[in-house]
PDB file of C-alpha atoms in Angstrom:
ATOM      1  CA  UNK A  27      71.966 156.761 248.389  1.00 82.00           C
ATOM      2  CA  UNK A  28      74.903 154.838 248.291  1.00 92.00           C
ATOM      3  CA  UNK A  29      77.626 153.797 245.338  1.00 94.00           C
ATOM      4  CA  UNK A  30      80.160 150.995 246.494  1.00 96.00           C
ATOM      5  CA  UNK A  31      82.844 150.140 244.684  1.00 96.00           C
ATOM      6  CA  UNK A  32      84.986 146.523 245.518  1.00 97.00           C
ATOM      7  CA  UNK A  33      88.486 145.274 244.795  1.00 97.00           C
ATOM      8  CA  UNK A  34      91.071 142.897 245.871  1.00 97.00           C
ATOM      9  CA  UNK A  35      89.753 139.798 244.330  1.00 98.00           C
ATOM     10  CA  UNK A  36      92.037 137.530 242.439  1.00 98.00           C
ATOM     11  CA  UNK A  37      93.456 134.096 241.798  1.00 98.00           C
ATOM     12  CA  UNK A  38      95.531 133.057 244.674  1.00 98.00           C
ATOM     13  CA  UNK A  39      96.786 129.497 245.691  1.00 98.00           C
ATOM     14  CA  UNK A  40      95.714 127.329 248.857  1.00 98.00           C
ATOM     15  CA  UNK A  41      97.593 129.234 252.227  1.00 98.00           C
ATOM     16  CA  UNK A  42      97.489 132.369 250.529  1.00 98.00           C
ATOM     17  CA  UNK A  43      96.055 135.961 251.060  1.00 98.00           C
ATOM     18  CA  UNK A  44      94.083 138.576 249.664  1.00 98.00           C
ATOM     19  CA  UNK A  45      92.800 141.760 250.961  1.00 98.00           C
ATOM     20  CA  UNK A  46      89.053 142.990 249.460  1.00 98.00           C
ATOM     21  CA  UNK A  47      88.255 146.373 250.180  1.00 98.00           C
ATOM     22  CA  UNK A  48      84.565 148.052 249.752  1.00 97.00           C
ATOM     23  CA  UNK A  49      85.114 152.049 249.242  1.00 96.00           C
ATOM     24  CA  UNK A  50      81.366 153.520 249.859  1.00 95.00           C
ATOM     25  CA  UNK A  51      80.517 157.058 248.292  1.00 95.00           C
ATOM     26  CA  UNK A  52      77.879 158.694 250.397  1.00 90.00           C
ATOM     27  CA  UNK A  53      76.668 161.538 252.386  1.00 90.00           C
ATOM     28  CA  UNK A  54      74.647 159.029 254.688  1.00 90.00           C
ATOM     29  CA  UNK A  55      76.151 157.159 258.069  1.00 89.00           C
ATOM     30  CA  UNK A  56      76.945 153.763 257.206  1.00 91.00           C
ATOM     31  CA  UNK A  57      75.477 151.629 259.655  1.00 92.00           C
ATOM     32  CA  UNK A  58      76.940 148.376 258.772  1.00 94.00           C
ATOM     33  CA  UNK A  59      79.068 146.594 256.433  1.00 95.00           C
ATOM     34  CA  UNK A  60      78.913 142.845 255.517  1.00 97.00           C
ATOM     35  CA  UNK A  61      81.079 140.903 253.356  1.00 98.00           C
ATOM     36  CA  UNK A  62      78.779 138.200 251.817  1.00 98.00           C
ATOM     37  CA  UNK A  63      79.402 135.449 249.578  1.00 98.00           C
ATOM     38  CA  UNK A  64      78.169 133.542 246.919  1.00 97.00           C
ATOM     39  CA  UNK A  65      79.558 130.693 245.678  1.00 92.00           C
ATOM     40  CA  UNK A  66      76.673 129.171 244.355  1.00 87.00           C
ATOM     41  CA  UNK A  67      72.877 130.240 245.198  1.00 86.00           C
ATOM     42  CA  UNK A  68      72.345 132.432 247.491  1.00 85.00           C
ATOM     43  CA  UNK A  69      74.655 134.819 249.230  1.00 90.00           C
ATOM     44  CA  UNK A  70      76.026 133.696 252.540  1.00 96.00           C
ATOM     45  CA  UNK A  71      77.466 136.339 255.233  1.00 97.00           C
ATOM     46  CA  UNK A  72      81.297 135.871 256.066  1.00 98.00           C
ATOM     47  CA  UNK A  73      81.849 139.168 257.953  1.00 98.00           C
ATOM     48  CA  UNK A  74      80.469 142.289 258.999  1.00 98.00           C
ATOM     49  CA  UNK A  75      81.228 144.991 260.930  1.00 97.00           C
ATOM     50  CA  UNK A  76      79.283 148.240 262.766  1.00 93.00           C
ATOM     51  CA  UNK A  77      79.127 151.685 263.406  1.00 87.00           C
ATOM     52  CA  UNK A  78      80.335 150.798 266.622  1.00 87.00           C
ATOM     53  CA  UNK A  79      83.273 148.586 265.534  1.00 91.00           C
ATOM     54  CA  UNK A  80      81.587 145.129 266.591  1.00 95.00           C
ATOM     55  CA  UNK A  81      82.261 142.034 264.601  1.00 98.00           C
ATOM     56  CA  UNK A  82      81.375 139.271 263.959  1.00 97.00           C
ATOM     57  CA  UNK A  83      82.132 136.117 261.020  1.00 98.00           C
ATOM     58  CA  UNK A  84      80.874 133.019 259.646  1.00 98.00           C
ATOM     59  CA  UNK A  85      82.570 130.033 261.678  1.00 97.00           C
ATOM     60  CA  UNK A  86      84.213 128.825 258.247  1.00 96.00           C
ATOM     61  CA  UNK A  87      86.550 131.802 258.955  1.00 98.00           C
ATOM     62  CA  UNK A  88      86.977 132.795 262.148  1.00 98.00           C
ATOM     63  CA  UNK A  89      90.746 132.973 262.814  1.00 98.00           C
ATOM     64  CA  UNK A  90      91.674 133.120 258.767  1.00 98.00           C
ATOM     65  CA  UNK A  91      89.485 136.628 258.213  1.00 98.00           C
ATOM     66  CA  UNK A  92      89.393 139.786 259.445  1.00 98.00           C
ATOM     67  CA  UNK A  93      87.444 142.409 259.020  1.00 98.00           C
ATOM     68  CA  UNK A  94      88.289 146.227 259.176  1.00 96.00           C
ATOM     69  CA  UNK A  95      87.793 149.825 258.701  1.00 94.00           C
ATOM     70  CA  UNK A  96      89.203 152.892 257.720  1.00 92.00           C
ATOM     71  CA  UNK A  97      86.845 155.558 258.528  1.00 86.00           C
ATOM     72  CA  UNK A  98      88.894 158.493 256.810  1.00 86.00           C
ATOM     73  CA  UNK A  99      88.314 156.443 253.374  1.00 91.00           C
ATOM     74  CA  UNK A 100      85.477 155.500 253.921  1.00 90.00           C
ATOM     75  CA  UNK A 101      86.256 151.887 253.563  1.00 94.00           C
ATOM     76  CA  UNK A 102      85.462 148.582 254.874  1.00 96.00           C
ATOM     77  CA  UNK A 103      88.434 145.706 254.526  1.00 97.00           C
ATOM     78  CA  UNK A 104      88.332 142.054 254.484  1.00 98.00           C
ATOM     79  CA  UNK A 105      91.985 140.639 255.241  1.00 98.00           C
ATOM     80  CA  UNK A 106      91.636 137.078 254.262  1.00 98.00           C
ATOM     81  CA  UNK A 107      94.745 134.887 255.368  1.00 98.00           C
ATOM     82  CA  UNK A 108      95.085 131.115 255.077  1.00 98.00           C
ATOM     83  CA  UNK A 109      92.597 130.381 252.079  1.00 98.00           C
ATOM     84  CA  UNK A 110      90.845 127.729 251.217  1.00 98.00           C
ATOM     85  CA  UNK A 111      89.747 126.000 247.909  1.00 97.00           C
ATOM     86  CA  UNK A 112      86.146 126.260 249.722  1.00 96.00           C
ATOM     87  CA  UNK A 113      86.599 130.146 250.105  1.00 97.00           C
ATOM     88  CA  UNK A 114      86.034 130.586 246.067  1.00 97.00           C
ATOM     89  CA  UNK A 115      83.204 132.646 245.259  1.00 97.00           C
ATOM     90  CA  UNK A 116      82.027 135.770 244.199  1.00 97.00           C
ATOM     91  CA  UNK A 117      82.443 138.547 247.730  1.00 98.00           C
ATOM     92  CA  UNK A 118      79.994 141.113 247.760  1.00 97.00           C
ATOM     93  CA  UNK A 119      79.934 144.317 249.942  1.00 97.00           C
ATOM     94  CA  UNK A 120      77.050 145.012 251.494  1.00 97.00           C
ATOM     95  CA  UNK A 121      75.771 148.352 253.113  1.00 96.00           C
ATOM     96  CA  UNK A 122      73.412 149.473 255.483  1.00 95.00           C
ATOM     97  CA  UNK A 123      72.679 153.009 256.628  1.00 93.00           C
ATOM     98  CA  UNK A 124      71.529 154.699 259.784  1.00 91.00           C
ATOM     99  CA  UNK A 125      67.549 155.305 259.572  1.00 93.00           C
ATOM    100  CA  UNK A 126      67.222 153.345 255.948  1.00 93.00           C
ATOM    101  CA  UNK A 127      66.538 149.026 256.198  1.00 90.00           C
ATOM    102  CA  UNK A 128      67.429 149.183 252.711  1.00 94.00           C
ATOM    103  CA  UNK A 129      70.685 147.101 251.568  1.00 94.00           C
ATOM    104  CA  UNK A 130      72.572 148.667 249.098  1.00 96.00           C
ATOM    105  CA  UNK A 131      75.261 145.715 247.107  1.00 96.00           C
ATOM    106  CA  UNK A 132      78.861 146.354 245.475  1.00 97.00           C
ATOM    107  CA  UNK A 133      79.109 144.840 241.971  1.00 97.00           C
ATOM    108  CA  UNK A 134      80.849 141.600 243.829  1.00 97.00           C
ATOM    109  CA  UNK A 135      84.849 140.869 243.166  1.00 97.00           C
ATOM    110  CA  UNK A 136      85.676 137.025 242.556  1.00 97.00           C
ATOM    111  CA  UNK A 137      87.922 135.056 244.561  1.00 98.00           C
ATOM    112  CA  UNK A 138      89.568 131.556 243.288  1.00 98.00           C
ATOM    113  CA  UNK A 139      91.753 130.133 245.480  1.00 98.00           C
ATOM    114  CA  UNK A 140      93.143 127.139 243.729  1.00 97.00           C
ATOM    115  CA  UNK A 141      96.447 125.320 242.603  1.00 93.00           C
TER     116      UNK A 141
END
C-alpha cells in the first residue's frame, strides 16, 4: 500500500540540528504522518501531522521540533533544532491512509546527539 523511505539521521552535538524527512510512495491519500521514537522499548510519538495540516508534538519538544510537509514530494519533515542528549533514538515514520486503520512504518533513521 505504502513504501516509506527515511533520512536525515546522524551524529550531531548538544544545540545542534537535523532535518529527517519521510518520502512515501503511494497511490493512496495519506491521512497522517507521525514521527515516533524509540529509544528504548517501545516507540513513543514526537510529532505528527494531518491531511488537514494540524499538529501536534510530544511536550519534550515543543518549541525545538517542527513538523512539515511538502505535498508535491510527497514528504513529511521533522526540523529538529536545539537537541538534546535525551533526543537519541531511533525516529520512525509512520503512515496512515484515508479509509485503511492500518499503520504502515519507515525502516527508522538513528539520531545521536552527543559530545
Amino acid at each position: 500500500q505504502v513504501e516509506l523511505v527515511e533520512s536525515g539521521g546522524g551524529l550531531v552535538q548538544p544545540g545542534g540540528a537535523l532535518r529527517l524527512s519521510c518520502t512515501a510512495s503511494t497511490s493512496r491519500i495519506i491521512h497522517t504522518t507521525g514521527w515516533y521514537r524509540q529509544a528504548a522499548g517501545q516507540r513513543e510519538l514526537v510529532a505528527a501531522i494531518t491531511r488537514g495540516g494540524t499538529t501536534n508534538y510530544a511536550d519534550s519538544v515543543k518549541g525545538r521540533f517542527t513538523i512539515s510537509r511538502d505535498n508535491a514530494k510527497n514528504t513529511v519533515y521533522l526540523q529538529m533544532n536545539s537537541l538534546k542528549p535525551e533526543d537519541t533514538g531511533v525516529y520512525y515514520c509512520r503512515v496512515r491512509l484515508l479509509f485503511d486503520s492500518n499503520d504502515y512504518w519507515g525502516q527508522g533513521t538513528q539520531v545521536t546527539v552527543s559530545s
